[in-house]
Coordinates of C-alpha atoms and ligand atoms in Angstrom, one line a residue:
M214 CA 442.1 108.6 -15.8
K215 CA 440.0 106.0 -17.4
L216 CA 439.0 106.2 -20.8
L217 CA 436.0 104.6 -22.9
L218 CA 436.8 104.4 -26.5
I219 CA 434.5 103.7 -29.2
G220 CA 435.0 101.8 -32.2
G221 CA 437.2 99.4 -33.4
G222 CA 439.3 100.3 -36.5
G223 CA 442.7 101.5 -37.3
R224 CA 442.1 105.0 -36.1
E225 CA 440.7 103.8 -32.7
H226 CA 443.9 101.6 -32.6
A227 CA 446.0 104.7 -32.9
L228 CA 443.8 106.6 -30.3
A229 CA 444.6 103.7 -27.9
W230 CA 448.1 103.8 -28.8
R231 CA 448.8 107.2 -28.4
L232 CA 446.6 107.4 -25.4
S233 CA 448.0 104.4 -23.7
H234 CA 451.4 106.4 -23.7
D235 CA 450.1 109.4 -21.6
P236 CA 451.2 108.6 -17.9
R237 CA 447.9 110.1 -16.7
V238 CA 445.8 107.3 -18.4
H239 CA 445.8 104.3 -16.3
Q240 CA 442.9 102.3 -18.0
I241 CA 441.3 102.1 -21.4
L242 CA 438.3 100.2 -22.1
A243 CA 437.4 99.8 -25.9
V244 CA 434.0 98.8 -27.5
P245 CA 434.1 96.7 -29.2
G246 CA 438.1 97.3 -29.9
N247 CA 439.9 94.6 -32.1
P248 CA 442.9 92.3 -31.6
G249 CA 445.5 95.2 -31.9
I250 CA 443.4 97.3 -29.6
A251 CA 443.5 94.3 -27.0
Q252 CA 447.1 94.8 -26.5
L253 CA 446.5 98.2 -24.7
A254 CA 442.8 98.0 -23.7
Q255 CA 440.3 95.8 -22.1
C256 CA 437.8 95.0 -25.0
L257 CA 434.0 94.7 -24.4
P258 CA 431.2 93.8 -26.8
A259 CA 429.1 96.6 -28.1
P260 CA 425.8 97.0 -26.6
K261 CA 422.6 96.9 -28.7
E262 CA 421.2 100.2 -27.9
I263 CA 423.2 103.6 -27.4
E264 CA 422.0 103.7 -24.0
G265 CA 424.1 100.9 -23.4
Y266 CA 427.5 102.7 -23.8
A267 CA 426.4 105.2 -20.9
H268 CA 425.3 102.4 -18.6
L269 CA 428.9 101.0 -19.2
A270 CA 430.5 104.6 -18.5
E271 CA 428.8 105.0 -15.3
A272 CA 429.3 101.4 -14.1
E273 CA 433.0 101.5 -15.0
R274 CA 433.1 105.0 -13.3
V275 CA 434.6 106.3 -16.8
D276 CA 436.2 109.7 -16.6
L277 CA 436.2 110.4 -20.5
T278 CA 434.6 108.7 -23.6
V279 CA 436.2 109.1 -26.9
V280 CA 433.8 108.5 -30.1
G281 CA 435.7 107.2 -33.2
P282 CA 433.1 106.6 -35.9
E283 CA 430.4 108.9 -37.2
A284 CA 427.6 106.4 -37.3
T285 CA 427.7 106.4 -33.5
L286 CA 427.5 110.3 -33.1
V287 CA 425.0 110.8 -35.9
A288 CA 422.9 108.2 -33.9
G289 CA 423.0 110.4 -30.9
I290 CA 425.5 108.9 -28.2
A291 CA 426.6 112.3 -27.1
D292 CA 423.1 113.5 -26.3
V293 CA 422.4 110.5 -24.2
F294 CA 425.8 111.2 -22.6
A295 CA 424.9 115.1 -22.0
A296 CA 421.6 114.0 -20.7
R297 CA 423.6 112.1 -17.9
G298 CA 426.5 114.7 -17.3
L299 CA 429.1 112.2 -18.8
P300 CA 431.8 113.9 -20.5
I301 CA 432.3 112.9 -24.1
V302 CA 434.7 113.8 -26.8
G303 CA 432.1 114.0 -30.1
P304 CA 429.2 116.3 -31.4
R305 CA 425.7 115.9 -30.4
R306 CA 423.1 114.4 -33.2
K307 CA 422.3 117.8 -34.7
A308 CA 425.8 119.2 -34.8
A309 CA 426.6 115.4 -36.6
Q310 CA 424.5 116.5 -39.4
L311 CA 427.5 118.1 -40.9
E312 CA 428.6 114.8 -41.8
G313 CA 425.6 112.7 -41.8
S314 CA 423.8 114.9 -44.7
K315 CA 425.6 116.4 -47.6
I316 CA 422.7 118.7 -48.5
F317 CA 422.7 120.0 -44.9
A318 CA 426.4 120.5 -45.1
K319 CA 426.2 122.4 -48.6
R320 CA 423.6 124.9 -47.1
F321 CA 425.5 125.2 -43.9
F322 CA 428.6 126.3 -45.7
E323 CA 426.4 128.9 -47.3
R324 CA 424.8 130.1 -44.0
A325 CA 428.4 130.6 -42.3
G326 CA 430.1 132.0 -45.6
I327 CA 432.5 128.9 -46.0
P328 CA 434.4 128.7 -49.2
T329 CA 433.3 125.6 -51.1
A330 CA 432.5 124.1 -54.6
R331 CA 429.5 125.8 -56.3
S332 CA 426.5 123.4 -56.1
H333 CA 423.0 122.4 -56.5
Q334 CA 421.2 120.6 -54.0
E335 CA 418.0 119.0 -54.5
A336 CA 416.0 115.9 -53.4
G337 CA 414.3 114.6 -56.8
Y338 CA 415.6 113.2 -60.1
Q339 CA 414.0 115.4 -62.5
A340 CA 415.4 118.6 -60.7
A341 CA 418.8 116.8 -60.5
L342 CA 418.8 116.0 -64.0
D343 CA 417.6 119.6 -64.8
A344 CA 420.5 120.8 -63.2
L345 CA 423.3 118.9 -64.7
N346 CA 423.0 121.4 -67.5
R347 CA 424.0 124.3 -65.2
F348 CA 427.6 122.9 -64.9
A349 CA 430.6 122.1 -66.9
Y350 CA 432.2 118.7 -67.2
P351 CA 433.7 117.0 -65.4
L352 CA 431.2 117.6 -62.4
V353 CA 430.8 116.0 -59.3
I354 CA 427.7 114.0 -58.0
K355 CA 427.5 113.1 -54.3
A356 CA 424.8 110.9 -52.5
D357 CA 423.3 112.8 -49.5
G358 CA 423.9 110.3 -46.8
L359 CA 426.6 108.5 -45.2
A360 CA 428.3 106.2 -47.6
A361 CA 431.9 105.9 -46.3
G362 CA 433.6 107.9 -49.1
K363 CA 431.8 105.6 -51.8
G364 CA 428.9 107.9 -52.5
V365 CA 430.9 110.1 -54.9
T366 CA 431.0 110.1 -58.6
I367 CA 433.0 112.3 -60.9
A368 CA 431.2 112.3 -64.2
S369 CA 433.2 113.5 -67.3
N370 CA 430.2 113.7 -69.7
A371 CA 426.4 114.0 -69.6
A372 CA 426.0 110.1 -70.0
E373 CA 427.9 109.2 -67.1
A374 CA 426.3 111.9 -65.1
K375 CA 422.6 110.6 -65.8
E376 CA 423.7 107.3 -64.8
A377 CA 425.3 108.6 -61.7
V378 CA 422.1 110.6 -60.8
M379 CA 419.9 107.4 -61.2
K380 CA 422.3 105.5 -59.1
L381 CA 423.1 107.6 -56.2
G382 CA 419.6 109.9 -56.2
P383 CA 417.2 111.1 -55.5
A384 CA 418.7 113.1 -52.7
L385 CA 421.9 114.6 -54.2
V386 CA 424.5 117.2 -54.4
I387 CA 425.7 118.3 -57.9
E388 CA 428.7 120.6 -57.8
E389 CA 431.5 121.7 -59.8
F390 CA 434.9 120.0 -60.1
L391 CA 437.6 121.6 -58.2
E392 CA 441.3 121.2 -59.0
G393 CA 444.2 121.5 -56.6
E394 CA 446.1 119.4 -53.7
E395 CA 443.6 117.8 -51.5
V396 CA 444.4 117.9 -47.6
S397 CA 442.9 117.0 -44.5
F398 CA 442.5 119.2 -41.9
I399 CA 441.1 118.5 -38.4
G400 CA 440.5 120.8 -35.6
I401 CA 439.1 119.9 -32.0
S402 CA 436.6 122.1 -30.7
N403 CA 434.9 122.7 -27.0
G404 CA 431.8 124.6 -28.7
S405 CA 433.1 127.8 -28.9
E406 CA 436.8 127.7 -29.9
V407 CA 438.7 125.4 -31.9
F408 CA 442.3 124.0 -31.8
P409 CA 444.0 122.9 -35.2
L410 CA 445.8 119.7 -35.4
A411 CA 448.5 119.4 -38.0
A412 CA 447.4 118.8 -41.3
S413 CA 447.9 115.4 -43.3
Q414 CA 447.0 113.9 -46.9
D415 CA 444.7 110.7 -47.7
H416 CA 445.1 108.8 -50.7
K417 CA 441.6 107.8 -51.4
R418 CA 441.4 105.8 -54.7
V419 CA 442.4 102.2 -54.6
G420 CA 445.2 102.3 -57.1
D421 CA 448.6 104.2 -57.7
G422 CA 448.4 107.2 -59.4
D423 CA 445.0 108.1 -58.1
R424 CA 443.3 105.5 -60.2
G425 CA 440.2 103.0 -59.7
P426 CA 437.3 103.4 -57.4
N427 CA 437.0 105.5 -54.1
T428 CA 438.0 103.8 -51.0
G429 CA 437.7 104.7 -47.3
G430 CA 441.5 105.7 -47.6
M431 CA 444.7 103.7 -48.8
G432 CA 447.1 105.4 -46.9
A433 CA 448.0 108.9 -45.2
Y434 CA 450.9 110.7 -44.4
C435 CA 451.8 113.8 -42.1
D436 CA 454.5 116.1 -42.6
G437 CA 454.8 119.6 -41.3
R438 CA 455.4 121.0 -45.1
I439 CA 451.9 120.3 -46.4
L440 CA 450.7 123.6 -45.2
T441 CA 452.7 126.8 -44.6
P442 CA 451.6 128.5 -41.2
A443 CA 449.9 131.3 -43.2
Q444 CA 447.8 128.6 -44.9
E445 CA 447.0 126.9 -41.7
A446 CA 445.8 130.5 -40.1
D447 CA 443.7 131.0 -43.5
I448 CA 442.2 127.7 -42.8
V449 CA 441.3 128.2 -39.1
D450 CA 439.9 131.6 -39.9
R451 CA 438.0 130.9 -43.2
V452 CA 436.8 127.5 -42.6
M453 CA 437.3 126.3 -38.9
L454 CA 436.2 129.3 -36.7
P455 CA 433.2 130.2 -39.3
A456 CA 431.9 126.8 -38.7
I457 CA 432.3 126.6 -35.0
S458 CA 430.7 130.2 -34.8
Q459 CA 427.9 129.6 -36.8
M460 CA 427.1 125.9 -35.1
A461 CA 427.1 127.8 -31.9
R462 CA 424.5 130.9 -33.4
E463 CA 422.1 128.0 -34.7
G464 CA 421.9 126.5 -31.2
T465 CA 423.7 123.3 -32.2
P466 CA 427.4 124.1 -30.7
F467 CA 429.8 121.9 -32.0
T468 CA 432.0 119.9 -30.0
G469 CA 434.6 117.1 -31.0
F470 CA 436.8 116.8 -34.1
L471 CA 435.7 118.6 -36.7
Y472 CA 437.6 117.3 -40.2
A473 CA 437.6 119.5 -43.2
G474 CA 438.2 117.8 -46.6
L475 CA 439.9 120.6 -48.5
M476 CA 440.9 121.4 -52.0
M477 CA 443.8 123.8 -51.8
T478 CA 442.5 125.6 -55.1
A479 CA 444.3 128.7 -56.8
D480 CA 441.6 130.9 -55.0
G481 CA 442.3 129.4 -51.6
P482 CA 441.0 126.5 -49.6
K483 CA 437.7 125.2 -50.5
V484 CA 435.7 122.7 -48.0
L485 CA 434.8 119.5 -50.1
E486 CA 433.1 117.8 -47.1
F487 CA 433.1 117.9 -43.1
N488 CA 433.3 115.0 -40.9
V489 CA 432.7 115.2 -37.5
R490 CA 435.3 112.8 -36.3
L491 CA 439.0 111.8 -36.9
G492 CA 440.0 110.7 -40.2
D493 CA 441.0 107.0 -41.0
P494 CA 443.8 106.6 -42.0
E495 CA 444.8 110.3 -41.5
T496 CA 444.7 109.5 -37.3
Q497 CA 447.2 106.7 -37.7
A498 CA 449.9 109.1 -39.3
L499 CA 448.8 112.5 -37.1
L500 CA 448.9 110.5 -34.1
H501 CA 452.2 108.6 -34.7
R502 CA 453.8 111.9 -35.0
M503 CA 452.5 113.9 -32.1
R504 CA 454.2 113.6 -28.8
A505 CA 452.5 115.5 -26.2
G506 CA 449.3 117.2 -25.4
F507 CA 446.5 115.1 -27.0
L508 CA 444.7 114.0 -23.6
E509 CA 444.6 117.9 -22.6
L510 CA 442.9 118.5 -26.0
L511 CA 440.2 115.8 -25.5
E512 CA 439.6 117.2 -22.1
F513 CA 439.2 120.6 -23.4
S514 CA 437.0 119.3 -26.1
A515 CA 434.8 117.5 -23.3
G516 CA 434.7 120.7 -20.9
L517 CA 436.8 118.9 -18.3
I518 CA 439.2 121.9 -18.3
T519 CA 438.6 125.4 -19.5
T520 CA 442.0 126.4 -20.7
P521 CA 441.8 128.7 -23.8
A522 CA 442.3 127.1 -27.0
A523 CA 445.3 129.7 -27.7
R524 CA 447.0 128.3 -24.4
L525 CA 446.9 124.7 -25.3
R526 CA 449.7 122.9 -27.1
A527 CA 450.2 119.8 -29.1
E528 CA 453.9 119.0 -29.8
Y529 CA 454.8 116.9 -33.0
S530 CA 458.1 115.2 -33.8
P531 CA 459.8 116.9 -36.6
E532 CA 459.9 113.5 -38.4
P533 CA 457.1 113.2 -40.9
S534 CA 455.0 109.6 -40.8
V535 CA 453.5 107.4 -43.3
C536 CA 450.5 105.1 -42.9
V537 CA 450.3 102.5 -45.7
V538 CA 447.1 100.5 -45.8
L539 CA 447.0 96.8 -46.4
A540 CA 443.6 95.9 -47.7
A541 CA 442.1 92.6 -48.2
G542 CA 441.6 91.0 -51.7
G543 CA 438.7 92.2 -53.4
Y544 CA 438.3 95.5 -51.7
P545 CA 436.5 98.0 -52.1
E546 CA 433.9 96.0 -54.1
H547 CA 434.0 92.6 -52.5
P548 CA 436.6 92.2 -49.6
R549 CA 437.3 88.8 -48.6
T550 CA 437.7 87.7 -45.1
G551 CA 439.2 84.9 -43.2
D552 CA 442.8 84.9 -44.4
A553 CA 445.7 84.4 -42.3
I554 CA 448.0 87.1 -41.4
T555 CA 451.6 86.9 -40.6
G556 CA 454.7 88.8 -40.1
I557 CA 453.5 91.7 -38.0
D558 CA 456.1 91.1 -35.5
D559 CA 458.7 91.2 -38.0
A560 CA 457.3 94.7 -39.4
E561 CA 457.2 96.1 -35.8
N562 CA 460.7 94.8 -35.2
L563 CA 461.8 97.2 -37.9
G564 CA 460.2 100.4 -35.8
A565 CA 456.9 100.6 -37.7
T566 CA 453.6 100.1 -35.7
A567 CA 451.0 98.0 -37.6
F568 CA 447.6 99.6 -36.5
H569 CA 444.9 97.0 -36.8
A570 CA 441.7 97.7 -38.7
G571 CA 439.9 94.7 -40.3
T572 CA 441.3 91.8 -38.1
K573 CA 439.9 89.4 -35.8
L574 CA 441.1 86.2 -33.7
A575 CA 439.9 83.0 -35.0
G576 CA 441.4 80.7 -32.2
Q577 CA 444.9 81.6 -32.1
R578 CA 445.2 83.0 -35.7
L579 CA 445.0 86.2 -36.6
V580 CA 442.7 86.5 -39.9
T581 CA 441.3 89.3 -42.1
A582 CA 437.9 90.5 -41.2
G583 CA 437.1 93.8 -43.0
G584 CA 438.2 95.7 -46.3
R585 CA 441.2 97.9 -44.7
V586 CA 442.9 95.2 -42.5
L587 CA 446.2 96.9 -41.2
G588 CA 447.6 100.5 -41.3
V589 CA 451.2 100.0 -41.3
T590 CA 452.9 103.3 -39.8
A591 CA 456.4 104.5 -39.5
S592 CA 458.6 107.9 -39.3
G593 CA 461.7 108.8 -40.8
A594 CA 464.1 111.5 -40.7
D595 CA 462.7 112.9 -43.8
L596 CA 459.6 111.9 -45.9
G597 CA 461.4 109.6 -48.1
G598 CA 462.8 108.0 -45.0
A599 CA 459.3 107.6 -43.5
I600 CA 458.0 106.0 -47.0
E601 CA 460.9 103.6 -47.1
A602 CA 460.6 102.5 -43.5
A603 CA 456.5 102.1 -43.8
Y604 CA 457.1 100.0 -47.2
A605 CA 459.9 98.0 -45.7
A606 CA 457.8 97.1 -42.7
A607 CA 454.5 96.5 -45.1
G608 CA 456.8 94.0 -47.0
R609 CA 457.0 91.7 -44.2
I610 CA 453.3 91.2 -43.7
H611 CA 451.5 88.6 -45.8
F612 CA 447.8 87.7 -46.2
D613 CA 446.3 86.1 -49.3
G614 CA 444.7 88.4 -51.6
M615 CA 446.9 91.6 -50.0
H616 CA 447.0 94.5 -51.9
Y617 CA 448.4 98.2 -51.3
R618 CA 449.2 101.3 -52.7
R619 CA 452.9 101.7 -53.7
D620 CA 452.8 105.3 -53.8
I621 CA 451.6 106.7 -50.3
G622 CA 453.7 109.9 -49.8
A623 CA 455.0 110.2 -53.5
K624 CA 453.2 113.2 -54.3
G625 CA 454.8 115.2 -51.3
L626 CA 458.2 113.8 -52.3
K627 CA 457.9 115.4 -55.3
R628 CA 456.4 118.5 -54.6
W629 CA 459.3 119.1 -52.2
S630 CA 462.1 117.6 -54.3
Ligands
LIG935 P1 433.8 113.6 -50.4 O1 433.2 112.6 -49.7 O2 432.9 114.9 -50.6 O3 434.9 114.0 -49.5 O4 434.3 113.4 -51.8 C1 435.1 112.1 -51.7 C2 436.2 112.5 -52.8 O5 435.8 112.8 -54.2 C3 437.3 113.5 -52.3 O6 438.0 113.0 -51.3 C4 437.9 114.2 -53.6 O7 438.9 113.5 -54.0 C5 436.7 114.0 -54.7 N1 435.8 115.1 -54.8 C6 434.7 115.4 -54.2 N2 434.1 116.7 -54.2 C7 435.1 117.1 -55.3 C8 435.1 118.2 -56.2 N3 434.1 119.1 -56.0 N4 436.1 118.4 -57.0 C9 437.0 117.6 -57.1 N5 437.1 116.4 -56.8 C10 436.1 116.1 -55.3
LIG936 N1 440.2 109.1 -44.8 C1 439.0 110.0 -45.1 C2 438.0 109.8 -43.7 O1 438.3 109.5 -42.8 O2 436.9 110.3 -44.1

């Protein structure tokens, strides 16, 4: 098969890496890709208009297109492809609103009966300020639109809450603060059925011990023990299937990856957010562990095969995997760029894979070009071994200003010790 992969971050490098190991894949085109992806795929510049991707898929006789980032989906790439009969993994524009608008998502959870935090949704400063009185502190305030994980404030008192409303408003969700273990749960759907992938855990705050500002994700791990089989079945029944069924009922069937950011509360799983794509850096850990079956899942989602979800299979290594994100100086506020990166070969010689995210070539030199620079990913006989392997490899890499969390996977270690 010839694949077209859209995106140029760590998630897309992991996709290219996993798919390039499939004997049925003979070529991957990546738009725009990155220097890591370029070792596995032919990278092409991004077209100015979304139609350009469809022209490319037609001209290159691509068998299947896979979209990484949400912005391209929210902009409607899947609609353009569908109109031309081009197979694609990813939801159409209307279904992508599940991620594009938090207000839309909260109202959708209500219609579908999906468990979530009690909330107020309103477009308007005064209504939002009034609503603050109906919640206990801490409470959570979220900007409505896409904000790359940075549009959320947890306010511990009225002054902080008012400030956040003025900063993030006027289109806002205000909701109760939920306590529990946060889990990333991703399923892949063909519009009527859903196939669950292994659960993983992200680390959203920039600093150790979950301190400091939110980021796109500073590291993730994937370990078969994150959820019990009963918890996984419960999430499929109470979250994934209701979402897919409700989308179909509303005439906007959801295809592609449905990512539920969940809080595992004392009352069971509750949805914090839906994303309409794979997580980053969850994908790096997840696909590092997956051994077989991924291409069939993509074909299922795009309608290229009609195998029922119950007959699909994804095989995972029993070994847990850990992805440590190496971030640029100044990330997340003001990431610096242009710093020379060294040591990737050394790191990979230790058995890890360094997925590129914010890198670029300046002549012959690899330099930083974004906030999250590399996702150093490794597995081990147990979670402790995977953590050690990922950090040993990360320690071989250098660029000025580099920083990373030292506690990726540590919560899991503590839970299972
Ligand atoms: P979101 O963009 O909705 O996933 O929110 C970003 C992060 O804020 C989440 O990963 C959680 O860590 C935190 N968060 C969001 N909503 C809540 C909530 N209702 N209770 C506690 N933490 C939350
Ligand atoms: N790692 C969180 C996300 O991809 O949204």
